[in-house]
Coordinates of C-alpha atoms and ligand atoms in Angstrom, one line a residue:
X1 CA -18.4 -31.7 -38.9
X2 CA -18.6 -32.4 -42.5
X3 CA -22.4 -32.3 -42.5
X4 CA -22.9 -28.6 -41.4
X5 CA -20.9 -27.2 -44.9
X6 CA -23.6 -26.9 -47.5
X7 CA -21.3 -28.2 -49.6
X8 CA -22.2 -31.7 -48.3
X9 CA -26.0 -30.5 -47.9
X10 CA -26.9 -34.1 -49.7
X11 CA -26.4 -35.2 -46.2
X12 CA -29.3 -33.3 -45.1
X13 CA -31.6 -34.8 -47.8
X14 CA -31.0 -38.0 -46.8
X15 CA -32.1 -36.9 -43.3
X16 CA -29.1 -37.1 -41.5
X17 CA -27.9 -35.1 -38.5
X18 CA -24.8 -34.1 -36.3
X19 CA -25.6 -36.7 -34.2
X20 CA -27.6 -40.1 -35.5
X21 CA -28.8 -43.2 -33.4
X22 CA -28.0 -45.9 -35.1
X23 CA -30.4 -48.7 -34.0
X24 CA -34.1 -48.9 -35.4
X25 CA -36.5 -51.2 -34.6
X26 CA -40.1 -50.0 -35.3
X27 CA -38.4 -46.7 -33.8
X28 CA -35.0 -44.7 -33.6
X29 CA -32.8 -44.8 -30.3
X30 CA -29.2 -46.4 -29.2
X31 CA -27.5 -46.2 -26.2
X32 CA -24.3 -47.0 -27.3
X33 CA -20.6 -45.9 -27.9
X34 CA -20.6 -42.8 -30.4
X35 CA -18.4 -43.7 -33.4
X36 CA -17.7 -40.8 -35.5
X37 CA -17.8 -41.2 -39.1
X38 CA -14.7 -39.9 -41.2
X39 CA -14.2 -38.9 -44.8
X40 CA -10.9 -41.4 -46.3
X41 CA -10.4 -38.6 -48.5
X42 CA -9.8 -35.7 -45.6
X43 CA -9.7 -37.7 -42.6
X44 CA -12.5 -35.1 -41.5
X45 CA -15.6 -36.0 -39.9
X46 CA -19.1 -36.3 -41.3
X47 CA -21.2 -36.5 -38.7
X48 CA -22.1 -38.9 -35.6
X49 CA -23.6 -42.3 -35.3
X50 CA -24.6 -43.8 -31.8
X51 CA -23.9 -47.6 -32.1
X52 CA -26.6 -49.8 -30.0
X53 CA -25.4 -52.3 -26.7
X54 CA -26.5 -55.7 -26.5
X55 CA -29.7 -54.5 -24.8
X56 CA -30.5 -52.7 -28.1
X57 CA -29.5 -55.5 -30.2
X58 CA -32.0 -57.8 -28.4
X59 CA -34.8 -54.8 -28.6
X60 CA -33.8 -55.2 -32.5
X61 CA -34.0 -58.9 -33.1
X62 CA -37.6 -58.9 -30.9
X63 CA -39.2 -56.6 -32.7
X64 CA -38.4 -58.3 -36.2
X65 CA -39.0 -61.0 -34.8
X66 CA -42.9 -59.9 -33.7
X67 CA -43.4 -58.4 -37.2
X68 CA -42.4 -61.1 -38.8
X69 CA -45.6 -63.0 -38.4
X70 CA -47.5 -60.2 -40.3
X71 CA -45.0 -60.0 -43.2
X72 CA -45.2 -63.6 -44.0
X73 CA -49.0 -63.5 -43.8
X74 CA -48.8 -61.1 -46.7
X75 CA -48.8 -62.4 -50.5
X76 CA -45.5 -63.0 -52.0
X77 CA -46.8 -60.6 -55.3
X78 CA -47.9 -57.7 -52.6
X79 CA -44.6 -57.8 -50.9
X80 CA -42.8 -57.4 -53.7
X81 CA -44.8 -54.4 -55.1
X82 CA -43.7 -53.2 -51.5
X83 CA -40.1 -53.5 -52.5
X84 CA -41.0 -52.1 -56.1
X85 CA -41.6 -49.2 -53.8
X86 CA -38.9 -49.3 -51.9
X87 CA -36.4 -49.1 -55.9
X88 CA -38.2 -45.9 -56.3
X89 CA -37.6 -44.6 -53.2
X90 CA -34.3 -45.2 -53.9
X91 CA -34.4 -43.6 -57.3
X92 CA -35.5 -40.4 -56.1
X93 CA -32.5 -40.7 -53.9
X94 CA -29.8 -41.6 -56.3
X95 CA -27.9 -38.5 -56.2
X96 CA -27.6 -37.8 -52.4
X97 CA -27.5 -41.8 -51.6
X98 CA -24.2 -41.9 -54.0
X99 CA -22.8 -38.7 -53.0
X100 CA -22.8 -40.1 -49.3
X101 CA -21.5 -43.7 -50.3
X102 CA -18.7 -41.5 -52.0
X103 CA -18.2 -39.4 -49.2
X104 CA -18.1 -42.1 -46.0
X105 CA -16.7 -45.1 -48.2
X106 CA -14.6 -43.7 -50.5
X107 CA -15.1 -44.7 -53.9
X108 CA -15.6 -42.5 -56.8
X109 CA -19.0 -41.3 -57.7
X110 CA -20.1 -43.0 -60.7
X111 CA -19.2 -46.5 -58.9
X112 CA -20.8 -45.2 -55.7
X113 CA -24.1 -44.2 -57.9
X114 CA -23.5 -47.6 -59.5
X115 CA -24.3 -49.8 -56.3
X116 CA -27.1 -47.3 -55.3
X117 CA -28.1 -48.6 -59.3
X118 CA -27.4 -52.3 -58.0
X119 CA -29.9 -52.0 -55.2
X120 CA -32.7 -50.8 -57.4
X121 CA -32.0 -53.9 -60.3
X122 CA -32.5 -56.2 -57.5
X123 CA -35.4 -54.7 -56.4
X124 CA -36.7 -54.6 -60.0
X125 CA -35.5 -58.9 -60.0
X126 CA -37.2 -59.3 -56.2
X127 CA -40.5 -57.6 -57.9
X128 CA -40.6 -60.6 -60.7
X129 CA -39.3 -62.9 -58.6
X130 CA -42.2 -62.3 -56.2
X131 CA -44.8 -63.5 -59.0
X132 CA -43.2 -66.3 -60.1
X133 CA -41.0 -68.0 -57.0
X134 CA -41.3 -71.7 -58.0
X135 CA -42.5 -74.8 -56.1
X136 CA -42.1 -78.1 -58.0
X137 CA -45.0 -80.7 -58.1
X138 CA -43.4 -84.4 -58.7
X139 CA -44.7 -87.1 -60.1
X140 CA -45.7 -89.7 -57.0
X141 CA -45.1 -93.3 -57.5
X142 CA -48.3 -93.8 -55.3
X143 CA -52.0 -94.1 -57.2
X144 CA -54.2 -91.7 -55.3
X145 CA -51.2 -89.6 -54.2
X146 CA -49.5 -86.2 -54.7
X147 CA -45.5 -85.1 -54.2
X148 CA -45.1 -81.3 -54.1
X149 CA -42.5 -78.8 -52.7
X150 CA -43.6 -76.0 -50.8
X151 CA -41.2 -73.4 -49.7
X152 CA -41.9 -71.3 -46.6
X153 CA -40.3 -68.3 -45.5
X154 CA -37.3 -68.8 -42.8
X155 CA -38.4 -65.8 -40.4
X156 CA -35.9 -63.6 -39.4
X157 CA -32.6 -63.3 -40.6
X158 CA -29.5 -61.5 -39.8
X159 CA -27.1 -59.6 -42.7
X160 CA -23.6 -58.6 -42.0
X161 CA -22.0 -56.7 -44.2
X162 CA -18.6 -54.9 -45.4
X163 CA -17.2 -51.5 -45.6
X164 CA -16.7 -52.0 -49.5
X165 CA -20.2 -52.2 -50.6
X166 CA -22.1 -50.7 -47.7
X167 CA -25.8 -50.4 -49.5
X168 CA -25.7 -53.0 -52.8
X169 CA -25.2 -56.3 -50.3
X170 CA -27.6 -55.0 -47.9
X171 CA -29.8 -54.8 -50.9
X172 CA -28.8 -58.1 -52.7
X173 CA -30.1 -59.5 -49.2
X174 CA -32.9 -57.3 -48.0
X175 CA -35.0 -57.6 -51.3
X176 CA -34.6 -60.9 -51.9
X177 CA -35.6 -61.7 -48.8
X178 CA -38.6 -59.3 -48.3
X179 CA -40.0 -61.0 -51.0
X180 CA -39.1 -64.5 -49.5
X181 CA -41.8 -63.2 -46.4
X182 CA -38.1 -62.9 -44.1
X183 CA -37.7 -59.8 -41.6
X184 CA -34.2 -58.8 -40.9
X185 CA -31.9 -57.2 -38.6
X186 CA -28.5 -55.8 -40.3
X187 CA -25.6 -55.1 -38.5
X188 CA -23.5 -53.0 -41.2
X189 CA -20.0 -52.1 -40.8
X190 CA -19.2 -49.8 -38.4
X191 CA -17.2 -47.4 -40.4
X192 CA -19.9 -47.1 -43.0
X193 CA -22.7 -46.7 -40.6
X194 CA -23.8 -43.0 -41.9
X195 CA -24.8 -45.2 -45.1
X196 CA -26.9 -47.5 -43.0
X197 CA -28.7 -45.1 -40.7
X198 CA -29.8 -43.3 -44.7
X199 CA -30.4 -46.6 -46.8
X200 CA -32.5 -47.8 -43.3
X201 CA -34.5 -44.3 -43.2
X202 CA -35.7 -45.1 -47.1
X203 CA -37.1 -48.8 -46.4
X204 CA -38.8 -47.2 -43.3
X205 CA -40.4 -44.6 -45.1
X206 CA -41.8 -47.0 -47.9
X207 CA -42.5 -49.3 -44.9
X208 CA -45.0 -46.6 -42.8
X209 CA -46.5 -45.8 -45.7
X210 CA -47.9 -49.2 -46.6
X211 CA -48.8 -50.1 -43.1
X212 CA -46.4 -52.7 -42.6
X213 CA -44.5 -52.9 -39.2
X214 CA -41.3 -51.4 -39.9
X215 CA -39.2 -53.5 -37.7
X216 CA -39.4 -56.3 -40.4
X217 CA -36.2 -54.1 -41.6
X218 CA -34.0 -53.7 -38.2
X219 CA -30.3 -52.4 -37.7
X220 CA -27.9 -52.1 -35.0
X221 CA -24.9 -50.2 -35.9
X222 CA -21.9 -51.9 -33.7
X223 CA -18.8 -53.7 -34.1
X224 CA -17.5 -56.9 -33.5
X225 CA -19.5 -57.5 -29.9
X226 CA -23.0 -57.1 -32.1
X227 CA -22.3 -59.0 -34.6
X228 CA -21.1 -61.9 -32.3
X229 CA -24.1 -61.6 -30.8
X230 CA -26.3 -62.0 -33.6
X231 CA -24.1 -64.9 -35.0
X232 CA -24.8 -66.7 -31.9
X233 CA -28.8 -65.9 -31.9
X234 CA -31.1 -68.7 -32.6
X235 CA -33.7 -66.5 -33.8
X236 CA -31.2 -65.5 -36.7
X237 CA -32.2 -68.7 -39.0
X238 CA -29.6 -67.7 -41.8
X239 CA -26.8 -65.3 -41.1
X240 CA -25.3 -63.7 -44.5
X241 CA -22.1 -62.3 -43.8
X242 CA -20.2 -60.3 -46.3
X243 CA -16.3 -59.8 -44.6
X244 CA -12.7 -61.0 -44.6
X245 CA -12.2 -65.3 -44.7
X246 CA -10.4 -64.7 -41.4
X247 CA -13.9 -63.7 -39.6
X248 CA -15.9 -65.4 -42.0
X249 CA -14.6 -68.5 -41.0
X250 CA -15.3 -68.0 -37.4
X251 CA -18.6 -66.7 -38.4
X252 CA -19.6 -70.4 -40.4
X253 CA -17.8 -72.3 -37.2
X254 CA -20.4 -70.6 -34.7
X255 CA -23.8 -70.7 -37.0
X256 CA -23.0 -74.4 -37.8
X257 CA -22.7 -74.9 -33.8
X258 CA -26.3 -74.2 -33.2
X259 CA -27.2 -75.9 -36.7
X260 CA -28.5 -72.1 -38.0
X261 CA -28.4 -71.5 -41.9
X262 CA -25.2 -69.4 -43.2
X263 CA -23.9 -67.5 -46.4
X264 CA -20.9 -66.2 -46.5
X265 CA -19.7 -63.8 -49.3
X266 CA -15.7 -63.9 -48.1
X267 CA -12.5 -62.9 -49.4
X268 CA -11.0 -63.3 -53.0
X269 CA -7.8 -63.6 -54.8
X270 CA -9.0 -63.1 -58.4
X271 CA -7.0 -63.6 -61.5
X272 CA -7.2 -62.6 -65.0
X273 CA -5.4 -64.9 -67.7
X274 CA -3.8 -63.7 -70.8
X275 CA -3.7 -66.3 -73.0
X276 CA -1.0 -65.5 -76.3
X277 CA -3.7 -64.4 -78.8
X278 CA -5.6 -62.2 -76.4
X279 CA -6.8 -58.9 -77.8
X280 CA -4.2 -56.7 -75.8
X281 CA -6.4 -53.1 -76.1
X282 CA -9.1 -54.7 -74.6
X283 CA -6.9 -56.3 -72.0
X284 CA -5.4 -53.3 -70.8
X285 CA -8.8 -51.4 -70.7
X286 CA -10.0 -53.9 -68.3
X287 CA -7.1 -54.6 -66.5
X288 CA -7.2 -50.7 -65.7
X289 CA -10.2 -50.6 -63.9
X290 CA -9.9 -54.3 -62.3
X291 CA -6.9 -53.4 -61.0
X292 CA -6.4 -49.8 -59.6
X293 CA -10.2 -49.2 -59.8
X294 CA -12.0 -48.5 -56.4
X295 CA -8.3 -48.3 -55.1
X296 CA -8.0 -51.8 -54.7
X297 CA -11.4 -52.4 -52.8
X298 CA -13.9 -54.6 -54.1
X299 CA -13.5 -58.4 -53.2
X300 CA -13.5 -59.1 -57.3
X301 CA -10.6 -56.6 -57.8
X302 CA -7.7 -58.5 -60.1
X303 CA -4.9 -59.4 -57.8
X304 CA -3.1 -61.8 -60.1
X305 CA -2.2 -61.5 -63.7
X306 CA -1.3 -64.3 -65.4
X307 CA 0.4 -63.5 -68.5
X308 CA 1.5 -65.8 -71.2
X309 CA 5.2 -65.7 -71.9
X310 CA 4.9 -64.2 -75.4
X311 CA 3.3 -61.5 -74.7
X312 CA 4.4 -60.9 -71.0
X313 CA 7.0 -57.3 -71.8
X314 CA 4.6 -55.9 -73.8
X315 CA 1.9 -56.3 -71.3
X316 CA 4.2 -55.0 -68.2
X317 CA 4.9 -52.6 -69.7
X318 CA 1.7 -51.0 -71.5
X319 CA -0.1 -51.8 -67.7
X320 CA 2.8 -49.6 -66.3
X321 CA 1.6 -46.6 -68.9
X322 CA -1.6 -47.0 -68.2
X323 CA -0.9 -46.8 -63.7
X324 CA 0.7 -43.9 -65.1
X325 CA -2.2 -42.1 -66.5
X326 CA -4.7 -42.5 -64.1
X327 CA -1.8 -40.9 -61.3
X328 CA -2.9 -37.5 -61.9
X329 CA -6.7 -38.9 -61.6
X330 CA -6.2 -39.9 -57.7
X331 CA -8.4 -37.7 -55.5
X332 CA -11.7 -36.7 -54.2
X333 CA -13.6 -39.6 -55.2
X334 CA -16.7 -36.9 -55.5
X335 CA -14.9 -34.9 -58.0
X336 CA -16.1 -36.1 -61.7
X337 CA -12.4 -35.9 -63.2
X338 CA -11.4 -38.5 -60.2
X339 CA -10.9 -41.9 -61.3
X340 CA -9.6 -43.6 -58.2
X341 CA -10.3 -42.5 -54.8
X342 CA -9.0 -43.2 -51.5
X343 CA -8.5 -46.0 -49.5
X344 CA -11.0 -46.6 -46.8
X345 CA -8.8 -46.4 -43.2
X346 CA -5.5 -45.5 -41.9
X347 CA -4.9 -49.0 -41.0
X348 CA -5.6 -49.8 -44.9
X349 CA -2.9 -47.3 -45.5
X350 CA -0.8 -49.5 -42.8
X351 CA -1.3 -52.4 -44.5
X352 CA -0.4 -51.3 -47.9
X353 CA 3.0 -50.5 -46.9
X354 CA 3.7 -53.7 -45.1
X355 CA 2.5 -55.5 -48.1
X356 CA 5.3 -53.2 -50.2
X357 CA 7.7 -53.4 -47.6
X358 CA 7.4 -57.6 -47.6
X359 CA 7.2 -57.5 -51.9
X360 CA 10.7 -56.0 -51.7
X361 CA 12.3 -58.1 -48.9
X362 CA 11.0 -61.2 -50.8
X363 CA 12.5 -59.5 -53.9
X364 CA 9.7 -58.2 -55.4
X365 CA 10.4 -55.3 -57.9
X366 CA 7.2 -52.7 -58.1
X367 CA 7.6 -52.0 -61.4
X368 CA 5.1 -49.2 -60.7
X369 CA 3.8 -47.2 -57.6
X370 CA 4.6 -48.4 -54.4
X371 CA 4.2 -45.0 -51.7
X372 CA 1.7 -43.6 -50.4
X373 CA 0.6 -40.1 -51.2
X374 CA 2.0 -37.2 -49.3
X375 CA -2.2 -35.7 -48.8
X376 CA -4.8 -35.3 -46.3
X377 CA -6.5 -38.4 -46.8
X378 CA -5.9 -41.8 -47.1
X379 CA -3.9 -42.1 -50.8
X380 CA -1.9 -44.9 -52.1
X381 CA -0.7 -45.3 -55.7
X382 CA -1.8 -48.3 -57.3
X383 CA 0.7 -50.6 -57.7
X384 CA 2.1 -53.3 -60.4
X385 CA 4.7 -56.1 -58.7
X386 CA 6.7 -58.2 -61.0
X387 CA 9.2 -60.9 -59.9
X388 CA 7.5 -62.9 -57.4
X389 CA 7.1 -66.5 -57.7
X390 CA 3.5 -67.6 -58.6
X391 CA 3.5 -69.6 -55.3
X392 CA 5.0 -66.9 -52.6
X393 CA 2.5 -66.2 -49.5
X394 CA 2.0 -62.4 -50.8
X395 CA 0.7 -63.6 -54.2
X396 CA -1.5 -66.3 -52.0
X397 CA -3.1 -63.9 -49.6
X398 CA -5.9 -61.1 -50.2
X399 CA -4.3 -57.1 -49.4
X400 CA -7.6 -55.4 -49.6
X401 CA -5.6 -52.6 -51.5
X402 CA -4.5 -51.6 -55.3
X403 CA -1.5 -54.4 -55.6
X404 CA -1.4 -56.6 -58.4
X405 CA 1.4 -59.3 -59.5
X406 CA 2.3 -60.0 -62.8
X407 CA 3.4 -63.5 -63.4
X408 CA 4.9 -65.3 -66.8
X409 CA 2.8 -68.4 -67.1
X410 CA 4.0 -70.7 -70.6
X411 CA 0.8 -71.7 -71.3
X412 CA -3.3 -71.7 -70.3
X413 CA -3.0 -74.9 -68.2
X414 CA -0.7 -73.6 -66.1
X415 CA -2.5 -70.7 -66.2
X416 CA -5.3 -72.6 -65.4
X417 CA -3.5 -73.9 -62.4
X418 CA -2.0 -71.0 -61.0
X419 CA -5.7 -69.4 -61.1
X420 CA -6.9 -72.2 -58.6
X421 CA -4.1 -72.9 -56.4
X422 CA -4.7 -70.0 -53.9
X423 CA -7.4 -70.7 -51.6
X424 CA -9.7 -68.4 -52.3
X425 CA -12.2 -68.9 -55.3
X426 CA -14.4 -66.2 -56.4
X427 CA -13.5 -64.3 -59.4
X428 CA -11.5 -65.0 -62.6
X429 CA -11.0 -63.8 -65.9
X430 CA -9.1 -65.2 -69.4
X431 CA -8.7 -63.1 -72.6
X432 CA -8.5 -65.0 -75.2
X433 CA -9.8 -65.4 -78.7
X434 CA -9.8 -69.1 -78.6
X435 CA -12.8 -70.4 -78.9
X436 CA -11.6 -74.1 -77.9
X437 CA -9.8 -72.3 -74.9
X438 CA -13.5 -70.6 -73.5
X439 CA -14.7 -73.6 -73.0
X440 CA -11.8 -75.9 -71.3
X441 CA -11.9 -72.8 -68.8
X442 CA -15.2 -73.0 -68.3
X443 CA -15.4 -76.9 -67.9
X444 CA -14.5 -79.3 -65.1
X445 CA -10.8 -79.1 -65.7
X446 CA -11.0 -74.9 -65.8
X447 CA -11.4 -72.2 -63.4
X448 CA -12.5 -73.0 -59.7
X449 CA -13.9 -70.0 -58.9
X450 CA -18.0 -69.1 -58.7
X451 CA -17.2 -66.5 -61.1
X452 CA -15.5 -67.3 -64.6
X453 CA -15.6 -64.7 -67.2
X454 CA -14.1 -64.6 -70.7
X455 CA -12.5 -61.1 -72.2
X456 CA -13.9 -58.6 -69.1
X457 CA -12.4 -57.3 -65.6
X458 CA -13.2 -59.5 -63.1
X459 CA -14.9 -57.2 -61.1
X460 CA -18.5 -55.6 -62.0
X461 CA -21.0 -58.3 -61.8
X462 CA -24.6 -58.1 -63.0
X463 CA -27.2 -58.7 -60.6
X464 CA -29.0 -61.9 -62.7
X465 CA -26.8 -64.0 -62.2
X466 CA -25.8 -65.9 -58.8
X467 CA -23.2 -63.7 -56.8
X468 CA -20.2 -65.7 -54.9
X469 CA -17.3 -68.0 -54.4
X470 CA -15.6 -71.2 -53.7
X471 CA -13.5 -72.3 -51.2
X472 CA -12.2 -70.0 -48.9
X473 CA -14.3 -67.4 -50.5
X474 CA -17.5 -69.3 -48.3
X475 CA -19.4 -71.2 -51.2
X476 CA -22.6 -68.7 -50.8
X477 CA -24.4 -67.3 -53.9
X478 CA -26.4 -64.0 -53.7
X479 CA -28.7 -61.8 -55.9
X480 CA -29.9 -63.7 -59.0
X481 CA -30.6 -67.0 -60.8
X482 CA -32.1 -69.4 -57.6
X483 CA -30.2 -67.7 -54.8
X484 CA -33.5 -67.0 -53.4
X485 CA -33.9 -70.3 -52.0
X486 CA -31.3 -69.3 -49.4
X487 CA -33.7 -67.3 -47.8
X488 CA -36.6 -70.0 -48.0
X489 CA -36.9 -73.4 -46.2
X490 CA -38.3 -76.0 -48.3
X491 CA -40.8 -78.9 -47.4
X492 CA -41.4 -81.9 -49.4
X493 CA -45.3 -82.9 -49.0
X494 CA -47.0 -86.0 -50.0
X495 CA -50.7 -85.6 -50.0
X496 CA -52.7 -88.7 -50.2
X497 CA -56.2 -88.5 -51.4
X498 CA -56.5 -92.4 -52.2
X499 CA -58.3 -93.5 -49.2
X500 CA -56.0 -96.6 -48.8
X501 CA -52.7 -96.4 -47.3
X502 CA -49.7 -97.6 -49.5
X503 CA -46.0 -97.5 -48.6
X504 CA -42.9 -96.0 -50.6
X505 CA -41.1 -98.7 -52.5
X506 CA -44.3 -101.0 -52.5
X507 CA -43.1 -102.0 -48.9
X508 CA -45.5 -104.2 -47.3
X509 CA -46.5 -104.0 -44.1
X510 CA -48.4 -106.4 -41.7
X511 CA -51.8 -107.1 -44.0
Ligands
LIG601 P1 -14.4 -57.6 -42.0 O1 -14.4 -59.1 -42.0 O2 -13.4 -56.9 -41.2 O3 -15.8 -57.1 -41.4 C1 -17.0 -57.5 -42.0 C2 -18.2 -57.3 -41.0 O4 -18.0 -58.3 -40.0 C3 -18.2 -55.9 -40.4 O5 -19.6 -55.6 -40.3 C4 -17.6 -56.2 -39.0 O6 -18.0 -55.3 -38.0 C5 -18.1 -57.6 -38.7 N1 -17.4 -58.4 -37.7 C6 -16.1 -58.3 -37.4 N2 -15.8 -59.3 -36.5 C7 -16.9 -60.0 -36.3 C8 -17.2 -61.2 -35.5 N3 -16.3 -61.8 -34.8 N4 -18.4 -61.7 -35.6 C9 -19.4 -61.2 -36.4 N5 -19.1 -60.1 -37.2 C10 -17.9 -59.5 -37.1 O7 -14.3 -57.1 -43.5 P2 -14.2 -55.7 -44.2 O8 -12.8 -55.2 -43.9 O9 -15.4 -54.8 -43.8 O10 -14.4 -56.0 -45.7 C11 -13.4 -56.4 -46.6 C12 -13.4 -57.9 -46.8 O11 -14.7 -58.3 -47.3 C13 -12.5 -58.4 -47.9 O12 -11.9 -59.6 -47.5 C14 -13.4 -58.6 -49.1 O13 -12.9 -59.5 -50.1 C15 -14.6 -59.1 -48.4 N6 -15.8 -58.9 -49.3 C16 -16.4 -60.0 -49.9 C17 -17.5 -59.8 -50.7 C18 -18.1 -61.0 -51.4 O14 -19.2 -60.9 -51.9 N7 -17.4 -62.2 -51.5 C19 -18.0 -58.6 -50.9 C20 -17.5 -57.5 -50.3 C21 -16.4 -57.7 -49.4

């Protein structure tokens, strides 16, 4: 076990143990299967986590849903100085909260400290948020009458969430909707459960210490069985899943069936266009890290790049340098000279050869990389594919791992159409210097996708701004501008202080 080398004695500051129960609700237990938590990057393992049974799932969804009633009693303003609280709790535990995101996910430390970082900004935009959520009054066409909107907290809400980003979208969720008045039960992946059981232990401490009943901020560490379960609960009002289309979809089918609320952060398929007179050093510098960063793993990670035919070799072929220079930078993702880390499972791994083997058959030629990586751990090179029509079903479908294609496109409407003819739609990127080009690909006739940037990577999203997809990717929006109101239901209330009754429309009715 990992945890008992003082190398990995962050572990202990975080107040993990050998063994962990993974279900809290007001208090610690489980009574589940033990799932063991490995390192990708030795296959070793860190510790233990005890997932929780449907019995302890239903211990976890009652108990948030008795605190509830307190938590929405409390002013908006004073819950979010609770969550203020809960970003410098957080703070204090940068270090050892990235270290283990590193260590059980994967990814390299600065990006790992980065969505410990991403937690704390939304906790910093939950804290305005909290003094300022809006509620419209409207001008009534009645004399004597008033038309407002008054949004309500939903109650309790469940948050599913992926391997990739195992504390920033529990955060984008939990803040926002702590400040909303909404308790929650998470059900977090169950190969990044270490992170939950830690990020869980922080709101719980800021939690007691105010007085507030803790189980307003629930988890149940399981797989699949749990989080059918809480998809299926009718105390669950919304249900904001984070996953793969393939379960997301499922996931929509059964909330819509008992006319619940979902969001649903899905898959993507992200492209970058490079239009003729893009500025190439920039380019290749964010190409770099959308690419082959995080091995591969974040659902913005560049997939596609459609290149303009003039400047198609050039770009092949300084990408291909580039995958070369970062090769020697493939390791421990805790290491500071590691740029790219490893990927998260052996069935990754499994899938990243498939996804070669198929390139080639189709007659693909991987102008770069291509094998895995003769280690302990779970290495892949990153990998550039040329050759493949802009159409073929690899190009179309999401391998959560470091493969991009390169494709000739002869100019930015094609581009442009290439970008949104897979299904997915959340992230997409053109370089280009063109003023007139920005804004046909950021008008109707553009990109499809929720997320349209202009000369950056695809990947690396702020947290103002609304966070999601189109299409296949679910249509939900998280983190900033009004995403809050999915966490809120909203009533429309006419007040009438007239004396007289009068009808909508000037109907009349009867005298
Ligand atoms: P996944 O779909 O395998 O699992 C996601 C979560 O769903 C896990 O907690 C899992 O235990 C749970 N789950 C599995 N089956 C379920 C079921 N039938 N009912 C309810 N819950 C179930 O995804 P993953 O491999 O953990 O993550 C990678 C995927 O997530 C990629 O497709 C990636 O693009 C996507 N992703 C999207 C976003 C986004 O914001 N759009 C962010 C991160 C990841």
């Amino acid at each position: 076990y990992l945890i008992e080398d003082p190398k990995y004695s962050f572990l202990k500051e975080l107040g993990l143990e050998k063994k962990n129960p993974g279900v809290f609700h007001g208090k610690w237990t489980a009574s589940g299967e033990t799932i063991q938590s490995y390192s990708p990057a030795s296959g070793k393992v860190i510790a233990e986590v005890q997932a929780g049974t449907p019995a302890d799932y239903e211990q976890c969804a009652a108990a948030a849903q008795a605190a509830w009633h307190s938590w929405a009693e409390i002013p908006a303003p004073a819950r979010g100085e609770v969550v203020r609280q809960i970003g410098d709790a957080l703070r204090e535990k940068l270090q050892p909260l990235g270290q283990l995101v590193s260590l059980e996910m994967g990814k390299i430390l600065p990006e790992a400290i980065g969505e410990v970082v991403e937690y704390i900004h939304v906790c910093d935009l939950a804290l305005g948020l909290s003094r300022t959520l809006p509620g419209s009054i409207i001008p009534s066409e009645r004399p004597g009458h008033v038309l407002l909107e008054k949004w309500n907290p939903l109650g309790v809400i469940g948050i599913i969430t992926a391997f990739n980003f195992p504390v920033a979208v529990f955060g984008w969720n939990s803040a926002i909707a702590m400040i909303c008045g909404d308790a929650s039960v998470w059900k977090p992946s169950e190969t990044t459960s270490l992170v939950a059981v830690a990020v869980t232990k922080i709101v719980e401490s800021v939690l007691q210490k105010n007085n507030i009943p803790t189980a307003i901020a629930s988890l149940c560490v399981g797989g699949k069985t749990i989080g059918e379960q809480l998809v299926k609960d009718e105390r669950m009002k919304l249900v904001s899943f984070t996953g793969s289309t393939a379960v997301g979809q499922q996931v929509g089918v059964e909330v819509q069936r008992r006319f619940g609320r979902h969001l649903l952060e899905l898959g993507g398929n992200n492209a970058i266009i490079v239009n003729e007179d893009a500025n190439l050093d920039l380019l290749l510098s964010a190409a770099l890290f959308a690419c082959a960063g995080t091995a591969g793993q974040r659902c913005t990670t560049t997939r596609r790049l459609l290149i303009h035919k003039k400047v198609y070799s050039q770009v092949v072929s300084r990408l291909t340098k580039a995958f070369a220079g970062v090769v020697s930078k493939i390791g421990d993702p805790l290491l500071p000279e590691t740029l790219i880390g490893p990927l998260h499972t052996p069935a990754a791994v499994e899938n990243y050869k498939r996804t070669v083997a198929e390139v080639v058959k189709a007659g693909g030629k991987i102008e770069f990389g291509g094998k895995v990586i003769e280690r302990e751990g779970y290495f892949v090179e990153p990998t550039i594919v040329t050759g493949l029509p802009h159409d073929s079903p690899l190009v179309k479908s999401e391998c959560f791992a470091p493969i991009v294609y390169c494709i000739e496109v002869p100019d930015l409407d094609t581009g442009i159409q290439y970008n949104n003819e897979v299904e997915q739609g959340l992230s997409s990127s053109l370089f280009t210097e063109n003023l007139g080009d920005v804004f046909k690909w950021i008008g109707p006739h553009g990109s499809d996708c929720g997320i349209v940037n202009v000369n950056i990577p695809t990947n690396g999203a702020e947290v103002g701004g609304a966070f999601g997809g189109e299409k296949a990717t679910g249509g939900g929006r998280e983190c900033g501008s009004d995403s809050w109101k999915n966490y809120m239901r909203r009533s429309t209330v006419t007040i009438n202080y007239s004396g007289a009754i009068k009808l909508a429309q000037n109907i009349k009715f009867g005298d």
